Tab-separated table of C-alpha atoms and ligand atoms in Angstrom:
chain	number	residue	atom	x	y	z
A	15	UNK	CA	-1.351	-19.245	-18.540
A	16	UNK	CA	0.951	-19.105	-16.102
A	17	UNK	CA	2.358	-16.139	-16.680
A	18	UNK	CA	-0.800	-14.639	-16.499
A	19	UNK	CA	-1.724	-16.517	-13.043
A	20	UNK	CA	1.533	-15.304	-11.764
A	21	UNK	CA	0.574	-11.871	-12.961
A	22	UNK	CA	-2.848	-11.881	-11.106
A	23	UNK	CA	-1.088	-13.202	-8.060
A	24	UNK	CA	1.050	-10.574	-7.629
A	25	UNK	CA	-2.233	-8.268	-8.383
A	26	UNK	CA	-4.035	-9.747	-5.464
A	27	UNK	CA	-0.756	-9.738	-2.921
A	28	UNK	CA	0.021	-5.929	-3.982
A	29	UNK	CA	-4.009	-4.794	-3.193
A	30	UNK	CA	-3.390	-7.165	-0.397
A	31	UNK	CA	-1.867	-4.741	1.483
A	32	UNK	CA	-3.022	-1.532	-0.207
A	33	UNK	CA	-0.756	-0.908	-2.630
A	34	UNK	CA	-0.711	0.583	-5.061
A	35	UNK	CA	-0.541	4.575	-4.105
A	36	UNK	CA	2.385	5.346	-1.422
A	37	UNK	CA	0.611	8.712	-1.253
A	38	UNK	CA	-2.627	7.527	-0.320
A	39	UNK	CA	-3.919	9.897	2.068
A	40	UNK	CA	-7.082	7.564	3.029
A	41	UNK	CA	-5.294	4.848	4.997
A	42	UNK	CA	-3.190	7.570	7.070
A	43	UNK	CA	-6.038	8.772	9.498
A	44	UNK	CA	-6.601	11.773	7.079
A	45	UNK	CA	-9.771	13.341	7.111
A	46	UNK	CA	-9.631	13.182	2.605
A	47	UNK	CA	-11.882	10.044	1.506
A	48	UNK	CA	-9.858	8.259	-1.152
A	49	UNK	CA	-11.230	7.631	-4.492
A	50	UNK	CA	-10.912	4.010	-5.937
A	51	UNK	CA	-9.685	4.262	-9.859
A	52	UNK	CA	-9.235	1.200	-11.701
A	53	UNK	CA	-7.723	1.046	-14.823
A	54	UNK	CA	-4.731	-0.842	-16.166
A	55	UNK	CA	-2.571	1.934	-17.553
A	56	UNK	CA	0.120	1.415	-15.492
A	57	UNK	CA	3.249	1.106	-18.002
A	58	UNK	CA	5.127	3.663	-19.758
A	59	UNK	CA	3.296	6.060	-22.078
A	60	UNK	CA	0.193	4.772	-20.915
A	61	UNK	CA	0.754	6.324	-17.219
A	62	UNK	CA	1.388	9.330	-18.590
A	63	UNK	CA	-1.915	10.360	-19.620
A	64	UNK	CA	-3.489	9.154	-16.101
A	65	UNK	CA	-0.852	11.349	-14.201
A	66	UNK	CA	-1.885	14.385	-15.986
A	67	UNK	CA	-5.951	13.601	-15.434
A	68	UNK	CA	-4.890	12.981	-11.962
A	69	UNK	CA	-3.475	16.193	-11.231
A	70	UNK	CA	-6.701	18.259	-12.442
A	71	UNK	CA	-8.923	16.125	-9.841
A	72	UNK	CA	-6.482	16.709	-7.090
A	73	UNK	CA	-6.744	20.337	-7.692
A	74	UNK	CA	-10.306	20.492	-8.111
A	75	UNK	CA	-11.054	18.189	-5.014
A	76	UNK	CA	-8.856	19.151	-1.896
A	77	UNK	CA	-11.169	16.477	-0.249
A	78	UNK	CA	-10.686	13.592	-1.950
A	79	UNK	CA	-7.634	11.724	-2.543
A	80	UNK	CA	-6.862	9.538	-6.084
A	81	UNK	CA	-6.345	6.016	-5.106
A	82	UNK	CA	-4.657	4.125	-7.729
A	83	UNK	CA	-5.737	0.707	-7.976
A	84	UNK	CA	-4.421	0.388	-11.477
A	85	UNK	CA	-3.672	-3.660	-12.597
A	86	UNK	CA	-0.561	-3.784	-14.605
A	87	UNK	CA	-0.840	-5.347	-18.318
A	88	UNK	CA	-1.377	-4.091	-22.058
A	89	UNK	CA	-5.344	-4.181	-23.192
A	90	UNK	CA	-6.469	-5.148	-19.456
A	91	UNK	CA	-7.211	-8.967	-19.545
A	92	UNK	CA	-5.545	-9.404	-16.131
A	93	UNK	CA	-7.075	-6.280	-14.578
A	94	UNK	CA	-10.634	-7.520	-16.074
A	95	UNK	CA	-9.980	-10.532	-15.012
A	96	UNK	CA	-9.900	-9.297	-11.178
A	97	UNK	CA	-12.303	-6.683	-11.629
A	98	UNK	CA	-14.745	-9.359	-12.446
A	99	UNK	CA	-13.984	-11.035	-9.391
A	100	UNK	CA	-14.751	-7.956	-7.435
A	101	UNK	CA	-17.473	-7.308	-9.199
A	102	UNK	CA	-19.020	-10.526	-8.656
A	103	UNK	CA	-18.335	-10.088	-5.017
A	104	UNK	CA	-20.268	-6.899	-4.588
A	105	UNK	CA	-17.001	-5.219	-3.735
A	106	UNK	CA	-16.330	-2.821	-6.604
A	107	UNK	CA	-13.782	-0.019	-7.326
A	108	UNK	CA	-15.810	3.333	-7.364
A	109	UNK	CA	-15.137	3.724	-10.623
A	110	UNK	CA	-13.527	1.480	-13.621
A	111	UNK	CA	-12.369	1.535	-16.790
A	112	UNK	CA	-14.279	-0.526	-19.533
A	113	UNK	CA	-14.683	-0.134	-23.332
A	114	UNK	CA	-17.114	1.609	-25.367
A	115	UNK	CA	-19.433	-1.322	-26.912
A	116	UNK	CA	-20.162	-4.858	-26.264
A	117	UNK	CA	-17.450	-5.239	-23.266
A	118	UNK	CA	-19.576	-2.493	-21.525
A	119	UNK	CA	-22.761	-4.094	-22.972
A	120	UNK	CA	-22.148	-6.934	-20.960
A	121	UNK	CA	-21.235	-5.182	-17.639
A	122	UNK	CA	-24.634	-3.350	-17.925
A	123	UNK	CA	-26.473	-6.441	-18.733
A	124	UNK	CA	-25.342	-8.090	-15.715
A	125	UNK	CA	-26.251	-5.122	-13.429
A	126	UNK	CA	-23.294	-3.743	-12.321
A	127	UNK	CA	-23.362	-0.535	-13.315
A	128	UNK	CA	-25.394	2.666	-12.250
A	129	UNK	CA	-26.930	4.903	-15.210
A	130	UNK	CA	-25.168	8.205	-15.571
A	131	UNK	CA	-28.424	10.206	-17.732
A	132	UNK	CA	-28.105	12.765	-14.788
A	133	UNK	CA	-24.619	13.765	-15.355
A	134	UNK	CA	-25.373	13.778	-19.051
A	135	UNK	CA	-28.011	16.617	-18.324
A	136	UNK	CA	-26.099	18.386	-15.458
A	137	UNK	CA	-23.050	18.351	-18.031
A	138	UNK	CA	-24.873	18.749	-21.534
A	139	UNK	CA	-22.702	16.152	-22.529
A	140	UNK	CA	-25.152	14.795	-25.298
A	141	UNK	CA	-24.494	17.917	-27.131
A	142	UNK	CA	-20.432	17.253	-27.041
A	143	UNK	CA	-19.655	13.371	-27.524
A	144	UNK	CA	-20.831	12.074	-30.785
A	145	UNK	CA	-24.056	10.566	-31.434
A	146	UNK	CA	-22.965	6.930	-32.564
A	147	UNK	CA	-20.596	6.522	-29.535
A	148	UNK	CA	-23.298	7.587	-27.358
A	149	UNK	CA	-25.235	4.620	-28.655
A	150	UNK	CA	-22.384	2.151	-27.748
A	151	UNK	CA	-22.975	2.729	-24.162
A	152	UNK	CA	-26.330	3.617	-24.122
A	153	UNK	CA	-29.342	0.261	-23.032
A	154	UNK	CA	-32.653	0.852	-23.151
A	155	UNK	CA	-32.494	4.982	-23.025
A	156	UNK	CA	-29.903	4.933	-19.898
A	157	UNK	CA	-26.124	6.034	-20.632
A	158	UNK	CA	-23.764	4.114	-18.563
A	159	UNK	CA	-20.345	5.593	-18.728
A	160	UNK	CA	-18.441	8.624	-19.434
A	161	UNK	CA	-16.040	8.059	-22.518
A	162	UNK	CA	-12.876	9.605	-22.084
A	163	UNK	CA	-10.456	8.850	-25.745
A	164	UNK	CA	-10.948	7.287	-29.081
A	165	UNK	CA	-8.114	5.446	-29.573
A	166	UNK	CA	-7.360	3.406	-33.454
A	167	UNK	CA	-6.540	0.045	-33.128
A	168	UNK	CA	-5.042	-0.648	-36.822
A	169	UNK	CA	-2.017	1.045	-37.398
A	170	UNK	CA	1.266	-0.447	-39.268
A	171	UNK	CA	4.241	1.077	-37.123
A	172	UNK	CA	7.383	0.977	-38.929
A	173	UNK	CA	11.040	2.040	-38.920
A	174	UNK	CA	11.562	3.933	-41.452
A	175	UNK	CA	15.512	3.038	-41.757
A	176	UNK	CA	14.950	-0.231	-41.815
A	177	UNK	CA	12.812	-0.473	-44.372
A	178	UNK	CA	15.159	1.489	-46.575
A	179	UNK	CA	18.422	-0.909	-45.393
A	180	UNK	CA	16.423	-3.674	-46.747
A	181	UNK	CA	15.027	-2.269	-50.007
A	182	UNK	CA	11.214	-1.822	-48.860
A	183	UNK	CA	10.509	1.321	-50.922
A	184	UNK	CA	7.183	2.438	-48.449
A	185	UNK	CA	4.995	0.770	-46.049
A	186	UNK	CA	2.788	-1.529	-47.507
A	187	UNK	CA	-0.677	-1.066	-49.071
A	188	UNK	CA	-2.088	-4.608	-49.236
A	189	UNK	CA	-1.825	-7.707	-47.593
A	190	UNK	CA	0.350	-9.313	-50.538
A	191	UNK	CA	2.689	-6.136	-50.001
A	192	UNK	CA	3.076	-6.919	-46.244
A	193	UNK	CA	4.317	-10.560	-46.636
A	194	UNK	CA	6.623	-9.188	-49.905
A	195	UNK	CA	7.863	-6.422	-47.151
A	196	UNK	CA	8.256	-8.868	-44.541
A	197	UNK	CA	10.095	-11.159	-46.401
A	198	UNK	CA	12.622	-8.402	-47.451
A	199	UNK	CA	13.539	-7.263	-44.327
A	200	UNK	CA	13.683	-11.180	-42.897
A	201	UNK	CA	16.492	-11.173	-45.824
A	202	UNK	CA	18.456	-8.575	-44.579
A	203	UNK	CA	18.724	-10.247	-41.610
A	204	UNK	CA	16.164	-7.991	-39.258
A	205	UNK	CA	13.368	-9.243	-37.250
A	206	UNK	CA	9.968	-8.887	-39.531
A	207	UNK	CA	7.269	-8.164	-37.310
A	208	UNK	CA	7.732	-7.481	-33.515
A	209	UNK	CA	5.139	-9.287	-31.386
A	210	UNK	CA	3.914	-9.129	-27.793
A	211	UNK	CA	2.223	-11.038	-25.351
A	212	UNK	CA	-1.109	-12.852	-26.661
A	213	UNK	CA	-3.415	-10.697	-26.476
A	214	UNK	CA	-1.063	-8.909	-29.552
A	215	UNK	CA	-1.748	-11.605	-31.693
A	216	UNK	CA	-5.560	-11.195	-31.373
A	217	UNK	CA	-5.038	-7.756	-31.838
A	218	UNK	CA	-2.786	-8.539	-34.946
A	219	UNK	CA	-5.797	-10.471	-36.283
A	220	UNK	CA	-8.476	-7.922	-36.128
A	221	UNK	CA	-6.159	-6.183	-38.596
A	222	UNK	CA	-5.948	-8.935	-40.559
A	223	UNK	CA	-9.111	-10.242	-41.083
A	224	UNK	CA	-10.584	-5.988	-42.002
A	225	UNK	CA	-7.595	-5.939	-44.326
A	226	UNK	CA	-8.275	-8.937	-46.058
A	227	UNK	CA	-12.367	-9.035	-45.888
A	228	UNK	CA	-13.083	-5.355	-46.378
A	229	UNK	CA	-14.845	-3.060	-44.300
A	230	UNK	CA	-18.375	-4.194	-44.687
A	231	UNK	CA	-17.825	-8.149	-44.636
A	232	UNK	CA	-15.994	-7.466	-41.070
A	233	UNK	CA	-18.610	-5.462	-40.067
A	234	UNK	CA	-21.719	-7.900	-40.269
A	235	UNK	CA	-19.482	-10.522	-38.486
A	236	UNK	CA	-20.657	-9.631	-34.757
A	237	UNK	CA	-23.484	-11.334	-34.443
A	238	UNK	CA	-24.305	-14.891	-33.161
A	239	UNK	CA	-25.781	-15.529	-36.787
A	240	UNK	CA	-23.012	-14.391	-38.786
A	241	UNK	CA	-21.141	-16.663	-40.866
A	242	UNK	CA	-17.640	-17.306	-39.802
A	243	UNK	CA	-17.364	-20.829	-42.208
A	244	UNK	CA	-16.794	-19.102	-45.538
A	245	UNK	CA	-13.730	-19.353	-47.658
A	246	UNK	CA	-12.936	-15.544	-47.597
A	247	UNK	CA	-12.215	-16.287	-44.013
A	248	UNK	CA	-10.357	-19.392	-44.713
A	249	UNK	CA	-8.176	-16.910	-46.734
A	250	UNK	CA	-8.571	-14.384	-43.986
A	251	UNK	CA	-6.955	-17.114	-41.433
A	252	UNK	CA	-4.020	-18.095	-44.314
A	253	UNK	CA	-3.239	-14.467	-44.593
A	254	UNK	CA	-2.812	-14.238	-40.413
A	255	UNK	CA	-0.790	-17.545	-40.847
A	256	UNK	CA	1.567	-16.362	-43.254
A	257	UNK	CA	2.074	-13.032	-41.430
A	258	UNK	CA	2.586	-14.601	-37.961
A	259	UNK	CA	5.123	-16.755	-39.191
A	260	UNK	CA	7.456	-13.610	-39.555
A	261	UNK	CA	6.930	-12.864	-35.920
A	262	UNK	CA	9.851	-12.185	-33.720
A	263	UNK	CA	10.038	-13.831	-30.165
A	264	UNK	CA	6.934	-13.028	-28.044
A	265	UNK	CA	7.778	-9.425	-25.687
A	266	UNK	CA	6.727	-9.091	-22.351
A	267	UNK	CA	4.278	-6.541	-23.403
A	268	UNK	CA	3.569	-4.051	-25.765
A	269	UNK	CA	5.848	-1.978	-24.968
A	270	UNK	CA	9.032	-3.716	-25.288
A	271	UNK	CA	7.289	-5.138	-28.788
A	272	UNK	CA	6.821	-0.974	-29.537
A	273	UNK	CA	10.499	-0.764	-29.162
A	274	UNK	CA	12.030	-3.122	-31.030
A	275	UNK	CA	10.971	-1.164	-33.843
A	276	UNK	CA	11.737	2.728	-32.389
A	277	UNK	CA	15.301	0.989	-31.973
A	278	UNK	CA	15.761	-0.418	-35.373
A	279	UNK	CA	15.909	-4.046	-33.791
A	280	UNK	CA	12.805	-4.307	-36.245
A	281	UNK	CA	10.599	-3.175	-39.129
A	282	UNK	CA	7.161	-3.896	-37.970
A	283	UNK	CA	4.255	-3.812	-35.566
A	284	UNK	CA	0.654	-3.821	-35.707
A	285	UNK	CA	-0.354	-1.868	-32.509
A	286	UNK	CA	-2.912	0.046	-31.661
A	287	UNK	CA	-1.642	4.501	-31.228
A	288	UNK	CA	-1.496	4.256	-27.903
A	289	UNK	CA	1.849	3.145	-28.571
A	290	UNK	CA	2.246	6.605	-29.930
A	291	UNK	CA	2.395	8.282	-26.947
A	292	UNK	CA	5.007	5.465	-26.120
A	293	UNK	CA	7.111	6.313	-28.921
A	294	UNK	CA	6.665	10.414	-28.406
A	295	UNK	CA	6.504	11.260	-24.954
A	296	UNK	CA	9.604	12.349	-23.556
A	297	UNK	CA	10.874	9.797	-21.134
A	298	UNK	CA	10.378	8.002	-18.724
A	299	UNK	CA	7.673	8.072	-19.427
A	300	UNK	CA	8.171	8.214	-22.867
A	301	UNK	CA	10.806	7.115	-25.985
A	302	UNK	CA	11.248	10.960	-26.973
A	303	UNK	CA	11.663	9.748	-30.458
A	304	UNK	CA	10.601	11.746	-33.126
A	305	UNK	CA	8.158	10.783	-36.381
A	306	UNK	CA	9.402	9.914	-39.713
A	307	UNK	CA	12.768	9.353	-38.713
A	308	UNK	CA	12.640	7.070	-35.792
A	309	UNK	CA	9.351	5.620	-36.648
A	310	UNK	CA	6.383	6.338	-38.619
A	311	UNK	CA	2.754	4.996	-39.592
A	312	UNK	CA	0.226	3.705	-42.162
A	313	UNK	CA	-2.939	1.836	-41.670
A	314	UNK	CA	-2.473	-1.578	-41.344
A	315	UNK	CA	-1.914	-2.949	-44.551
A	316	UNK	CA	-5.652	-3.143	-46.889
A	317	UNK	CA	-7.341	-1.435	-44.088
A	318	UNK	CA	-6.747	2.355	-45.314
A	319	UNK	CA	-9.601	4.632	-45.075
A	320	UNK	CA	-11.435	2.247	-42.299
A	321	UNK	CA	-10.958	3.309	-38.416
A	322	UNK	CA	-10.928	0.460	-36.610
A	323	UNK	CA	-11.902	1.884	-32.994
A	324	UNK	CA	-12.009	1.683	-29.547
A	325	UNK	CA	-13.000	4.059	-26.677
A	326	UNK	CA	-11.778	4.145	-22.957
A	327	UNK	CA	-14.457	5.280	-20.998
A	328	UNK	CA	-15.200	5.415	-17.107
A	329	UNK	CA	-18.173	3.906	-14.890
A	330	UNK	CA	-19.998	4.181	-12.195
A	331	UNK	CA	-20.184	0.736	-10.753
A	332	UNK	CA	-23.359	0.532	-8.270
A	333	UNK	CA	-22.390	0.317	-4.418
A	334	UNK	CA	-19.303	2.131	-5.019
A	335	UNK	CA	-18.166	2.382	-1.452
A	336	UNK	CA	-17.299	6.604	-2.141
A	337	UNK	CA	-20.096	7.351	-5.263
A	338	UNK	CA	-19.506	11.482	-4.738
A	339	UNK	CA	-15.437	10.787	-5.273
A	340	UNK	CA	-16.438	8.627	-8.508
A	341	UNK	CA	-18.841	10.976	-9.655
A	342	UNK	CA	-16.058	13.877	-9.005
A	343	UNK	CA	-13.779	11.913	-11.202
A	344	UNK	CA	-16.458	10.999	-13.971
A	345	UNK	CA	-16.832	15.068	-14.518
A	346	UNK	CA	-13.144	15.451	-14.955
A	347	UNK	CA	-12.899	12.733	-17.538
A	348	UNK	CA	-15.661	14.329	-19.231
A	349	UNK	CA	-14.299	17.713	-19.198
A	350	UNK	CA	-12.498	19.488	-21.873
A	351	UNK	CA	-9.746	20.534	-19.516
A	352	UNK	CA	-9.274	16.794	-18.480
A	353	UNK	CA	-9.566	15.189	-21.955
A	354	UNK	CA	-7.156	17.750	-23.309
A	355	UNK	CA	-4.831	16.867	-20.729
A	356	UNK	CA	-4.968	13.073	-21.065
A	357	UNK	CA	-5.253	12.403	-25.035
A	358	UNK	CA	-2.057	14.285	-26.348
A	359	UNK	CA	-0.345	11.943	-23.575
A	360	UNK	CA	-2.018	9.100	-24.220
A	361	UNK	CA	-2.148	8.749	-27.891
A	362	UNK	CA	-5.875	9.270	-28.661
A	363	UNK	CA	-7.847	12.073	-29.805
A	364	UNK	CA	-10.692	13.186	-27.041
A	365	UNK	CA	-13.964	11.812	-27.234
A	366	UNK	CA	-15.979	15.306	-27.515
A	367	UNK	CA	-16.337	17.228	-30.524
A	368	UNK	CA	-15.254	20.531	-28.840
A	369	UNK	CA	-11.221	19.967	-27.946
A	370	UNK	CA	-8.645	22.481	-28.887
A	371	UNK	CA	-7.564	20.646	-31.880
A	372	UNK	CA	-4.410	23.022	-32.034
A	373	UNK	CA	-3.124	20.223	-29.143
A	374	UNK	CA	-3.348	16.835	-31.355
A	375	UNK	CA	-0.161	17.247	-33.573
A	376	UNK	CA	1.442	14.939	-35.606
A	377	UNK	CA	0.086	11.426	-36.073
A	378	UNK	CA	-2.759	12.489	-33.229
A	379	UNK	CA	-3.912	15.830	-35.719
A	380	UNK	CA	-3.514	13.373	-38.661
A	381	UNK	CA	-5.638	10.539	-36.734
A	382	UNK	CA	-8.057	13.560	-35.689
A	383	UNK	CA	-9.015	13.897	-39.629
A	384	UNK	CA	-9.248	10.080	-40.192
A	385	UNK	CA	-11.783	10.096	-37.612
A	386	UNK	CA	-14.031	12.271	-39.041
A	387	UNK	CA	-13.361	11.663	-42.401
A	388	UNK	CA	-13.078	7.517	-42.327
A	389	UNK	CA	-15.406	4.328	-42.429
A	390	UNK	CA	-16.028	2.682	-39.263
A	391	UNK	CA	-15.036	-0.499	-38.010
A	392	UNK	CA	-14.942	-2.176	-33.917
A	393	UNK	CA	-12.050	-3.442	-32.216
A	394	UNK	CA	-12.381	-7.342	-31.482
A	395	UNK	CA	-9.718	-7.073	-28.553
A	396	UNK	CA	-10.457	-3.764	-27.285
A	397	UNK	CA	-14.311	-4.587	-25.925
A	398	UNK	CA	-16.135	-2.855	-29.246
A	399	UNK	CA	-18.016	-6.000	-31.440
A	400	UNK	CA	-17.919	-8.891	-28.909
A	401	UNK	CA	-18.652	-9.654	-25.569
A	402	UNK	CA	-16.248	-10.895	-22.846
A	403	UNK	CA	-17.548	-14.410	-23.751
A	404	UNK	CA	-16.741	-14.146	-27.242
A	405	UNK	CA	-13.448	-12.448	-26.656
A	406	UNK	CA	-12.011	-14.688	-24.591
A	407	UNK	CA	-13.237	-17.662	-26.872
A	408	UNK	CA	-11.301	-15.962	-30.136
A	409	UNK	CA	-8.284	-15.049	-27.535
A	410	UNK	CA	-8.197	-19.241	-26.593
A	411	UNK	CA	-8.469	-19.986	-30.217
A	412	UNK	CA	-5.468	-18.277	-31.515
A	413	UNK	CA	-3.991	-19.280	-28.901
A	414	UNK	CA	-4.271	-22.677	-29.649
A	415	UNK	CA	-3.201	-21.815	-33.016
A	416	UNK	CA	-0.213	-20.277	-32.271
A	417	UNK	CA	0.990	-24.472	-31.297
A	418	UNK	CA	-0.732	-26.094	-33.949
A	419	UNK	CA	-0.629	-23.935	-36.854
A	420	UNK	CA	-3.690	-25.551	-37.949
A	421	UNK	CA	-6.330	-22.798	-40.051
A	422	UNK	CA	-9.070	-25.374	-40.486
A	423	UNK	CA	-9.175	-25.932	-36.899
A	424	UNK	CA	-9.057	-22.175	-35.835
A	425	UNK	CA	-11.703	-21.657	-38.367
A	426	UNK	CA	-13.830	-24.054	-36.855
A	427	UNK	CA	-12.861	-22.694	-33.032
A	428	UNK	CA	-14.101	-19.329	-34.660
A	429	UNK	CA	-17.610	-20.540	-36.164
A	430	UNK	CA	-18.466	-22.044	-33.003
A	431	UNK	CA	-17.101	-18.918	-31.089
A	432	UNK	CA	-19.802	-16.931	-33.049
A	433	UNK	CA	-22.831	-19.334	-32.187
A	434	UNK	CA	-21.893	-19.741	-28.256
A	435	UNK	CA	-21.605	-15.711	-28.080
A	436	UNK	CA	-25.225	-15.022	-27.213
A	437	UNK	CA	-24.689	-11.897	-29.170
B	11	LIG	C1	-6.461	-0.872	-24.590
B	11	LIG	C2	-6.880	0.423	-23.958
B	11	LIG	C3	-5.881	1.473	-24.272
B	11	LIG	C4	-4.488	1.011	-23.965
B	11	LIG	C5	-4.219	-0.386	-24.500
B	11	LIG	C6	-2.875	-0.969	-24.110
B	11	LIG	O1	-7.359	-1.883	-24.299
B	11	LIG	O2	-8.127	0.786	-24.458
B	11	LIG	O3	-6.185	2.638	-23.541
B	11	LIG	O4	-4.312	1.089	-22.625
B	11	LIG	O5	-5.214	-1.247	-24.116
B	11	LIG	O6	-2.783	-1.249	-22.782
């Protein structure tokens, strides 16, 4: 906690005194009106992708300039965590980041944002994003943001060398093949399972509980009605025990958690592929390491043939103090040109149906074909099956179980999550 109060301190000294973009040509008595963007891709790999969407709106608007009022920290809980604060305040960004599903849900329910239906016609962009995540961000008729990436939460990110020095023959299948795997490599003296900050633990679990419950059990678990007291979850929860105790120390972020395994330090992490781009890019931004020898993937172990995903998609928050510069930004997230640029960097595959696939190589053209060809299933960390409310109550509750250890008491913290969700 206070790391992250420390982190959101610094946040609020650095916008303080408008940092954020040395270039900014809107504070310098320039007659270019600045564009807010708020996201929280601001470490390596991630920035990369951002950078190369930025570049395409300079050069289509001359008269705006790309203010980056990016948060720093992995899956956004300290930027959302000041966004809601300025959003509460009537003072938003002109235009944010926020996930596909119920985080988005929830921003629309309260207000906030401004429907986007006319860009959708002035675009056609019914015709190019696909129908069901469409319906993620759609209330009532009204379509409220512009998704820019679909990104797969549960992948199994491995070193391929170190699983060899320790006599695991192939990334594991099943759960009961992850602890055997993990137990190896503990043995040969490497850390198991890299781990970051908490939010990676949460994410960890999502994994977790679709590898152990199956696809269609996960699935009917996101509303307030649900039933979270079973004893499949019980072993659900064991399972997450058991795996967490071959956890190395906690990283920073998930970065330096990404690396421990591109450097052989260790054999595992559950991450989601934006740590892809992290691993591929060629630095700084990137690791410049190459797949199947450095690293490689599988789906998380028991979860193969499910897509757990999330989407990245951008708003239009109502009173945004420069609406034409968001709107100008909106249409290059939800161009070809500016999805093609972004996703090969970023570690997704584009959002509409129409990309040049002959970009998305490697894991991104094998993730392209698990996309179409896979079951669905919604990130728990990444905004897609539960509200902020309910989020934040599973985030406190492994938390809490990260001291105590205790699965009973977890499992209740999670049935009682479930009822107090208002989903
Ligand atoms: C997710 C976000 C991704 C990536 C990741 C790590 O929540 O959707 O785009 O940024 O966090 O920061």
């Amino acid at each position: 906690m206070k790391a992250a109060a420390m982190g959101l301190a610094g946040v609020l000294a650095l916008t303080a005194c408008g940092g954020g973009d040395p270039g900014d040509g809107g504070l310098g008595g320039s007659s270019k009106k600045r564009v807010e963007i708020f996201s929280w891709w601001t470490g390596p790999g991630e920035v990369d992708g951002l950078k190369a969407m930025r570049q395409i709106f300079e050069r289509r608007n001359p008269n705006f300039t790309f203010y980056d009022a990016a948060v720093a920290g992995g899956s956004g809980d300290q930027a959302r965590a000041l966004l809601s604060s300025k959003l509460k305040a009537n003072r938003p960004p002109d235009t944010f980041q926020g996930h596909a599903g119920a985080e988005l849900q929830g921003y629309i329910k309260a207000g906030k944002l401004e429907p986007l239906n006319f860009l959708y016609d002035e675009l056609r962009l019914r015709d190019v994003f696909p129908e069901q995540l469409v319906e993620q961000i759609t209330v009532d008729g009204n379509i409220y943001s512009v998704p820019v990436n679909i990104h797969r939460s549960n992948i199994l990110w491995f070193n391929p060398k170190v699983l060899k020095d320790a006599g695991v023959s192939g990334p594991p299948k099943s759960i009961k093949e992850f602890v055997d795997a993990l137990e190896k490599v503990k043995k040969a003296g490497r850390i198991p399972l890299s781990i970051g900050p908490q939010w990676t633990r949460v994410h960890l679990l999502e994994s977790v509980l679709l590898g152990s419950l199956g696809t269609e059990r996960y699935n009917a678990l996101w509303t307030a009605s649900a039933d979270w007291s079973g004893a499949d979850i019980t072993t659900a929860l064991e399972n997450f025990k058991k795996i967490t105790s071959y956890a190395g120390t906690p990283q920073e972020d998930w970065q330096p958690a990404a690396k421990q395994v591109a450097d052989g330090e260790a054999a595992f992490n559950v991450m989601g592929d934006w740590a892809y781009g992290y691993f591929a890019n060629p630095p700084d931004g990137g690791l410049g390491k190459t797949a199947g020898q450095d690293f490689d993937w599988a789906s998380a172990p028991g979860t193969d043939g499910t897509f757990m995903w999330l989407s990245d998609s951008f708003t239009l928050p109502k009173g945004a103090p420069n609406r034409d510069g968001a709107i100008a930004w909106l249409k290059v997230a939800a161009s070809k040109e500016g999805q093609d640029a972004f996703n090969p960097l970023k570690g997704s595959i584009p959002a509409r149906k129409d990309a040049d696939r002959s970009l998305y190589k490697d894991y991104l053209a094998y993730s392209l074909e698990q996309w179409a060809t896979n079951r669905l299933a919604g990130s728990i960390q990444h905004g897609v099956v539960a509200n902020d409310a309910w989020r934040n109550a599973i985030n406190e509750a492994v938390g809490r179980f990260m001291q105590d250890r205790d699965v009973a008491k977890l499992q209740r913290a999670l049935v009682g999550a479930a009822k107090n969700s208002g989903q």
